[in-house]
Amino acid sequence: MLSEFEIIQACFNQPGLAAVPGDVVRLGIGDDCTLLSVPSGKELAMSLDTLVAGVHFPEGADPMLVGYRALVVSLSDLAAMGAEPAGFTLGLTLPAADQDWLEGFSAGLKEAALAFRCPLLGGDTTRGPLTITIQVHGLNDAGKAILRSGARPGDAVYVTGSLGNAAFAIRELLGTEHMHDSARARYEQAFYRPMPKLALGHAAAGVVSAGIDISDGLLADLGHVCRLSGTGAQLALAAIPVGAPLQEYLPQQEALALALTGGDDYELLLTVSAVHEQALVALGEMLGLPPVRIGVITDGDTVECLDASGKPVTFAASGYRHF
Ligand code: ADP
Ligand code: MG
């Protein structure tokens, strides 16, 4: 059985994962605190997420996938603010010092840390029910962060990628006992390996009026933007990019409903004024993430969905709530 110190040294303070001191990171793992230096003209963006086994991911999930996903979903919050990653801290609660689990988990973390240049800065390790808390730290040009509160009536609403894929994937992974390996790999990709849109978020800061990453579902997250911006929105249902597997396997209305309300895709929702609309589209195309125009911000106070003939349609669920 590994001691707490051995776990930290072997699994977390390892090359490729642990931060190396530089301009921003003055001191990483090992002391009582981590030291970060924020360059002048920058500001620090921080976001914390807790993932509980059995709530946010299945109890017996592959630890490598759990580690990878834990970091990228937090990185998605930095993407939504337009921030560049500086590093992350990790609060890990484990039922036992299971070496296989820890090796897989830290390998998944390391893959994401290297891919998105976000090294581990420090943390805390305790015993208890499996819970992972990650706080990411990123840098924005001062005053340039993308906020949820900046949308204005008349702005266009854009979304990257396609929607409902992760919600459909986890439903299949939990509900289908015997699954072909290639199907399993595809669904695991959709749920455990979402792509944080860091380059687009960073490039779009200063171009877009507001933004959010879609973690709870399009309607719920657009609702957050509208509430904080003091606006409403109208969505054109015909324009919603419904994920390909949903279109293939679900009846049309059910596919659309899942695309609107299913969470965990971590696509970006961005609002943009007419003046900057072409600039946003050009940025998206350049970065290989052409955004899709799905609606417009209104001076109302609700998110309305209009069908092809302009008739309002209501959808029930609006995002996952813990309480
Ligand atoms: P303290 O008791 O002073 O809080 P700890 O023993 O908790 O210190 O941690 C010792 C060092 O190891 C600290 O630098 C801390 O940041 C780091 N550390 C502990 N757990 C983790 C972890 N899960 N991931 C990364 N660093 C960790
Ligand atoms: Mg201490």
mmCIF file of N, CA, C and O in Angstrom, residues 80-139:
data_model
loop_
_atom_site.group_PDB
_atom_site.id
_atom_site.type_symbol
_atom_site.label_atom_id
_atom_site.label_comp_id
_atom_site.label_asym_id
_atom_site.label_seq_id
_atom_site.Cartn_x
_atom_site.Cartn_y
_atom_site.Cartn_z
ATOM 1 N N ALA A 80 -14.144 29.166 -22.239
ATOM 2 C CA ALA A 80 -15.353 29.995 -22.298
ATOM 3 C C ALA A 80 -15.079 31.434 -21.871
ATOM 4 O O ALA A 80 -15.820 32.350 -22.246
ATOM 5 N N MET A 81 -14.025 31.656 -21.080
ATOM 6 C CA MET A 81 -13.661 33.014 -20.664
ATOM 7 C C MET A 81 -12.626 33.634 -21.595
ATOM 8 O O MET A 81 -12.255 34.793 -21.449
ATOM 9 N N GLY A 82 -12.100 32.820 -22.516
ATOM 10 C CA GLY A 82 -11.037 33.295 -23.402
ATOM 11 C C GLY A 82 -9.667 33.261 -22.763
ATOM 12 O O GLY A 82 -8.733 33.896 -23.251
ATOM 13 N N ALA A 83 -9.517 32.514 -21.656
ATOM 14 C CA ALA A 83 -8.240 32.496 -20.924
ATOM 15 C C ALA A 83 -7.312 31.406 -21.457
ATOM 16 O O ALA A 83 -7.767 30.387 -21.981
ATOM 17 N N GLU A 84 -6.000 31.623 -21.295
ATOM 18 C CA GLU A 84 -5.000 30.603 -21.628
ATOM 19 C C GLU A 84 -4.591 29.890 -20.342
ATOM 20 O O GLU A 84 -4.311 30.545 -19.337
ATOM 21 N N PRO A 85 -4.507 28.547 -20.359
ATOM 22 C CA PRO A 85 -4.185 27.806 -19.137
ATOM 23 C C PRO A 85 -2.804 28.151 -18.584
ATOM 24 O O PRO A 85 -1.855 28.326 -19.358
ATOM 25 N N ALA A 86 -2.700 28.235 -17.236
ATOM 26 C CA ALA A 86 -1.411 28.403 -16.578
ATOM 27 C C ALA A 86 -1.069 27.135 -15.790
ATOM 28 O O ALA A 86 0.090 26.746 -15.698
ATOM 29 N N GLY A 87 -2.085 26.486 -15.233
ATOM 30 C CA GLY A 87 -1.853 25.272 -14.455
ATOM 31 C C GLY A 87 -3.096 24.927 -13.655
ATOM 32 O O GLY A 87 -4.072 25.686 -13.667
ATOM 33 N N PHE A 88 -3.054 23.775 -12.955
ATOM 34 C CA PHE A 88 -4.225 23.388 -12.147
ATOM 35 C C PHE A 88 -3.805 22.801 -10.821
ATOM 36 O O PHE A 88 -2.684 22.293 -10.669
ATOM 37 N N THR A 89 -4.689 22.887 -9.855
ATOM 38 C CA THR A 89 -4.502 22.218 -8.572
ATOM 39 C C THR A 89 -5.538 21.103 -8.455
ATOM 40 O O THR A 89 -6.605 21.160 -9.074
ATOM 41 N N LEU A 90 -5.205 20.085 -7.662
ATOM 42 C CA LEU A 90 -6.016 18.869 -7.601
ATOM 43 C C LEU A 90 -6.325 18.496 -6.157
ATOM 44 O O LEU A 90 -5.410 18.291 -5.355
ATOM 45 N N GLY A 91 -7.592 18.396 -5.819
ATOM 46 C CA GLY A 91 -8.010 17.854 -4.531
ATOM 47 C C GLY A 91 -8.558 16.459 -4.791
ATOM 48 O O GLY A 91 -9.552 16.306 -5.498
ATOM 49 N N LEU A 92 -7.874 15.446 -4.269
ATOM 50 C CA LEU A 92 -8.273 14.070 -4.566
ATOM 51 C C LEU A 92 -8.648 13.334 -3.287
ATOM 52 O O LEU A 92 -7.851 13.255 -2.353
ATOM 53 N N THR A 93 -9.873 12.801 -3.254
ATOM 54 C CA THR A 93 -10.308 11.961 -2.141
ATOM 55 C C THR A 93 -10.506 10.554 -2.683
ATOM 56 O O THR A 93 -11.215 10.365 -3.668
ATOM 57 N N LEU A 94 -9.831 9.584 -2.032
ATOM 58 C CA LEU A 94 -9.804 8.203 -2.520
ATOM 59 C C LEU A 94 -10.232 7.238 -1.427
ATOM 60 O O LEU A 94 -9.818 7.395 -0.281
ATOM 61 N N PRO A 95 -10.993 6.205 -1.766
ATOM 62 C CA PRO A 95 -11.363 5.212 -0.746
ATOM 63 C C PRO A 95 -10.156 4.378 -0.307
ATOM 64 O O PRO A 95 -10.091 3.944 0.842
ATOM 65 N N ALA A 96 -9.181 4.144 -1.215
ATOM 66 C CA ALA A 96 -7.989 3.350 -0.885
ATOM 67 C C ALA A 96 -6.861 3.776 -1.813
ATOM 68 O O ALA A 96 -7.118 4.316 -2.884
ATOM 69 N N ALA A 97 -5.614 3.514 -1.398
ATOM 70 C CA ALA A 97 -4.472 3.871 -2.244
ATOM 71 C C ALA A 97 -4.272 2.785 -3.295
ATOM 72 O O ALA A 97 -3.302 2.031 -3.260
ATOM 73 N N ASP A 98 -5.183 2.669 -4.221
ATOM 74 C CA ASP A 98 -5.179 1.644 -5.265
ATOM 75 C C ASP A 98 -4.195 2.070 -6.363
ATOM 76 O O ASP A 98 -4.461 3.010 -7.114
ATOM 77 N N GLN A 99 -3.068 1.353 -6.427
ATOM 78 C CA GLN A 99 -1.984 1.781 -7.309
ATOM 79 C C GLN A 99 -2.394 1.777 -8.785
ATOM 80 O O GLN A 99 -2.065 2.696 -9.534
ATOM 81 N N ASP A 100 -3.126 0.723 -9.206
ATOM 82 C CA ASP A 100 -3.556 0.660 -10.611
ATOM 83 C C ASP A 100 -4.439 1.847 -10.958
ATOM 84 O O ASP A 100 -4.292 2.473 -12.012
ATOM 85 N N TRP A 101 -5.372 2.134 -10.059
ATOM 86 C CA TRP A 101 -6.293 3.247 -10.308
ATOM 87 C C TRP A 101 -5.508 4.561 -10.393
ATOM 88 O O TRP A 101 -5.705 5.356 -11.313
ATOM 89 N N LEU A 102 -4.591 4.752 -9.444
ATOM 90 C CA LEU A 102 -3.816 6.000 -9.412
ATOM 91 C C LEU A 102 -2.935 6.165 -10.640
ATOM 92 O O LEU A 102 -2.799 7.269 -11.169
ATOM 93 N N GLU A 103 -2.354 5.049 -11.102
ATOM 94 C CA GLU A 103 -1.512 5.131 -12.307
ATOM 95 C C GLU A 103 -2.335 5.514 -13.520
ATOM 96 O O GLU A 103 -1.941 6.362 -14.324
ATOM 97 N N GLY A 104 -3.501 4.891 -13.673
ATOM 98 C CA GLY A 104 -4.378 5.213 -14.799
ATOM 99 C C GLY A 104 -4.857 6.652 -14.729
ATOM 100 O O GLY A 104 -4.774 7.405 -15.707
ATOM 101 N N PHE A 105 -5.309 7.038 -13.546
ATOM 102 C CA PHE A 105 -5.840 8.392 -13.350
ATOM 103 C C PHE A 105 -4.777 9.447 -13.664
ATOM 104 O O PHE A 105 -5.028 10.409 -14.392
ATOM 105 N N SER A 106 -3.551 9.250 -13.127
ATOM 106 C CA SER A 106 -2.524 10.273 -13.358
ATOM 107 C C SER A 106 -2.060 10.262 -14.814
ATOM 108 O O SER A 106 -1.697 11.298 -15.368
ATOM 109 N N ALA A 107 -2.124 9.098 -15.480
ATOM 110 C CA ALA A 107 -1.775 9.055 -16.913
ATOM 111 C C ALA A 107 -2.792 9.852 -17.735
ATOM 112 O O ALA A 107 -2.423 10.565 -18.678
ATOM 113 N N GLY A 108 -4.078 9.735 -17.383
ATOM 114 C CA GLY A 108 -5.118 10.503 -18.078
ATOM 115 C C GLY A 108 -4.949 11.998 -17.858
ATOM 116 O O GLY A 108 -5.048 12.805 -18.787
ATOM 117 N N LEU A 109 -4.652 12.359 -16.596
ATOM 118 C CA LEU A 109 -4.404 13.772 -16.273
ATOM 119 C C LEU A 109 -3.220 14.296 -17.077
ATOM 120 O O LEU A 109 -3.256 15.396 -17.634
ATOM 121 N N LYS A 110 -2.161 13.476 -17.132
ATOM 122 C CA LYS A 110 -0.934 13.900 -17.802
ATOM 123 C C LYS A 110 -1.167 14.100 -19.299
ATOM 124 O O LYS A 110 -0.670 15.066 -19.886
ATOM 125 N N GLU A 111 -1.934 13.208 -19.906
ATOM 126 C CA GLU A 111 -2.220 13.359 -21.340
ATOM 127 C C GLU A 111 -2.892 14.718 -21.599
ATOM 128 O O GLU A 111 -2.491 15.460 -22.502
ATOM 129 N N ALA A 112 -3.889 15.051 -20.770
ATOM 130 C CA ALA A 112 -4.593 16.325 -20.965
ATOM 131 C C ALA A 112 -3.685 17.506 -20.615
ATOM 132 O O ALA A 112 -3.683 18.526 -21.300
ATOM 133 N N ALA A 113 -2.879 17.353 -19.555
ATOM 134 C CA ALA A 113 -1.988 18.443 -19.127
ATOM 135 C C ALA A 113 -0.990 18.789 -20.230
ATOM 136 O O ALA A 113 -0.708 19.961 -20.490
ATOM 137 N N LEU A 114 -0.462 17.750 -20.900
ATOM 138 C CA LEU A 114 0.502 17.976 -21.984
ATOM 139 C C LEU A 114 -0.195 18.533 -23.226
ATOM 140 O O LEU A 114 0.297 19.470 -23.857
ATOM 141 N N ALA A 115 -1.344 17.957 -23.554
ATOM 142 C CA ALA A 115 -2.045 18.365 -24.779
ATOM 143 C C ALA A 115 -2.456 19.836 -24.709
ATOM 144 O O ALA A 115 -2.430 20.534 -25.720
ATOM 145 N N PHE A 116 -2.846 20.294 -23.523
ATOM 146 C CA PHE A 116 -3.376 21.662 -23.421
ATOM 147 C C PHE A 116 -2.475 22.576 -22.587
ATOM 148 O O PHE A 116 -2.898 23.644 -22.153
ATOM 149 N N ARG A 117 -1.218 22.137 -22.370
ATOM 150 C CA ARG A 117 -0.223 22.953 -21.676
ATOM 151 C C ARG A 117 -0.752 23.513 -20.361
ATOM 152 O O ARG A 117 -0.753 24.727 -20.119
ATOM 153 N N CYS A 118 -1.229 22.606 -19.533
ATOM 154 C CA CYS A 118 -1.783 23.012 -18.236
ATOM 155 C C CYS A 118 -1.247 22.078 -17.157
ATOM 156 O O CYS A 118 -1.875 21.074 -16.819
ATOM 157 N N PRO A 119 -0.046 22.354 -16.605
ATOM 158 C CA PRO A 119 0.583 21.436 -15.661
ATOM 159 C C PRO A 119 -0.030 21.485 -14.263
ATOM 160 O O PRO A 119 -0.730 22.430 -13.900
ATOM 161 N N LEU A 120 0.283 20.444 -13.485
ATOM 162 C CA LEU A 120 -0.212 20.324 -12.103
ATOM 163 C C LEU A 120 0.647 21.178 -11.168
ATOM 164 O O LEU A 120 1.868 21.062 -11.147
ATOM 165 N N LEU A 121 -0.019 22.011 -10.368
ATOM 166 C CA LEU A 121 0.669 23.000 -9.531
ATOM 167 C C LEU A 121 0.730 22.610 -8.055
ATOM 168 O O LEU A 121 1.529 23.163 -7.302
ATOM 169 N N GLY A 122 -0.169 21.693 -7.643
ATOM 170 C CA GLY A 122 -0.229 21.346 -6.226
ATOM 171 C C GLY A 122 -1.575 20.722 -5.938
ATOM 172 O O GLY A 122 -2.360 20.492 -6.857
ATOM 173 N N GLY A 123 -1.830 20.413 -4.673
ATOM 174 C CA GLY A 123 -3.120 19.814 -4.361
ATOM 175 C C GLY A 123 -3.202 19.286 -2.959
ATOM 176 O O GLY A 123 -2.441 19.684 -2.073
ATOM 177 N N ASP A 124 -4.123 18.350 -2.776
ATOM 178 C CA ASP A 124 -4.334 17.740 -1.473
ATOM 179 C C ASP A 124 -4.871 16.329 -1.702
ATOM 180 O O ASP A 124 -5.623 16.098 -2.649
ATOM 181 N N THR A 125 -4.444 15.383 -0.862
ATOM 182 C CA THR A 125 -4.838 13.988 -1.035
ATOM 183 C C THR A 125 -5.403 13.465 0.278
ATOM 184 O O THR A 125 -4.740 13.551 1.306
ATOM 185 N N THR A 126 -6.626 12.941 0.235
ATOM 186 C CA THR A 126 -7.287 12.483 1.464
ATOM 187 C C THR A 126 -8.031 11.177 1.205
ATOM 188 O O THR A 126 -8.245 10.797 0.058
ATOM 189 N N ARG A 127 -8.433 10.502 2.294
ATOM 190 C CA ARG A 127 -9.193 9.264 2.162
ATOM 191 C C ARG A 127 -10.697 9.534 2.364
ATOM 192 O O ARG A 127 -11.087 10.311 3.231
ATOM 193 N N GLY A 128 -11.504 8.867 1.532
ATOM 194 C CA GLY A 128 -12.961 9.011 1.618
ATOM 195 C C GLY A 128 -13.583 8.548 0.313
ATOM 196 O O GLY A 128 -12.884 7.975 -0.526
ATOM 197 N N PRO A 129 -14.885 8.780 0.118
ATOM 198 C CA PRO A 129 -15.526 8.373 -1.143
ATOM 199 C C PRO A 129 -14.882 9.099 -2.323
ATOM 200 O O PRO A 129 -14.553 10.283 -2.212
ATOM 201 N N LEU A 130 -14.685 8.386 -3.447
ATOM 202 C CA LEU A 130 -13.950 8.911 -4.603
ATOM 203 C C LEU A 130 -14.535 10.237 -5.112
ATOM 204 O O LEU A 130 -15.662 10.292 -5.599
ATOM 205 N N THR A 131 -13.744 11.293 -4.940
ATOM 206 C CA THR A 131 -14.151 12.642 -5.336
ATOM 207 C C THR A 131 -12.934 13.369 -5.881
ATOM 208 O O THR A 131 -11.856 13.310 -5.291
ATOM 209 N N ILE A 132 -13.124 14.038 -7.011
ATOM 210 C CA ILE A 132 -12.008 14.730 -7.666
ATOM 211 C C ILE A 132 -12.368 16.207 -7.776
ATOM 212 O O ILE A 132 -13.405 16.547 -8.370
ATOM 213 N N THR A 133 -11.544 17.061 -7.188
ATOM 214 C CA THR A 133 -11.762 18.497 -7.343
ATOM 215 C C THR A 133 -10.583 19.078 -8.093
ATOM 216 O O THR A 133 -9.429 18.853 -7.706
ATOM 217 N N ILE A 134 -10.874 19.802 -9.160
ATOM 218 C CA ILE A 134 -9.813 20.440 -9.931
ATOM 219 C C ILE A 134 -10.077 21.928 -10.013
ATOM 220 O O ILE A 134 -11.207 22.360 -10.304
ATOM 221 N N GLN A 135 -9.039 22.703 -9.720
ATOM 222 C CA GLN A 135 -9.139 24.135 -9.953
ATOM 223 C C GLN A 135 -8.137 24.495 -11.039
ATOM 224 O O GLN A 135 -6.934 24.245 -10.899
ATOM 225 N N VAL A 136 -8.645 25.078 -12.120
ATOM 226 C CA VAL A 136 -7.741 25.524 -13.183
ATOM 227 C C VAL A 136 -7.480 27.014 -12.999
ATOM 228 O O VAL A 136 -8.324 27.765 -12.510
ATOM 229 N N HIS A 137 -6.273 27.402 -13.399
ATOM 230 C CA HIS A 137 -5.858 28.794 -13.321
ATOM 231 C C HIS A 137 -5.425 29.197 -14.721
ATOM 232 O O HIS A 137 -4.667 28.461 -15.366
ATOM 233 N N GLY A 138 -5.908 30.339 -15.203
ATOM 234 C CA GLY A 138 -5.544 30.769 -16.555
ATOM 235 C C GLY A 138 -5.298 32.261 -16.599
ATOM 236 O O GLY A 138 -5.536 32.971 -15.617
ATOM 237 N N LEU A 139 -4.801 32.718 -17.716
ATOM 238 C CA LEU A 139 -4.494 34.149 -17.855
ATOM 239 C C LEU A 139 -5.288 34.765 -19.005
ATOM 240 O O LEU A 139 -5.387 34.183 -20.088
#
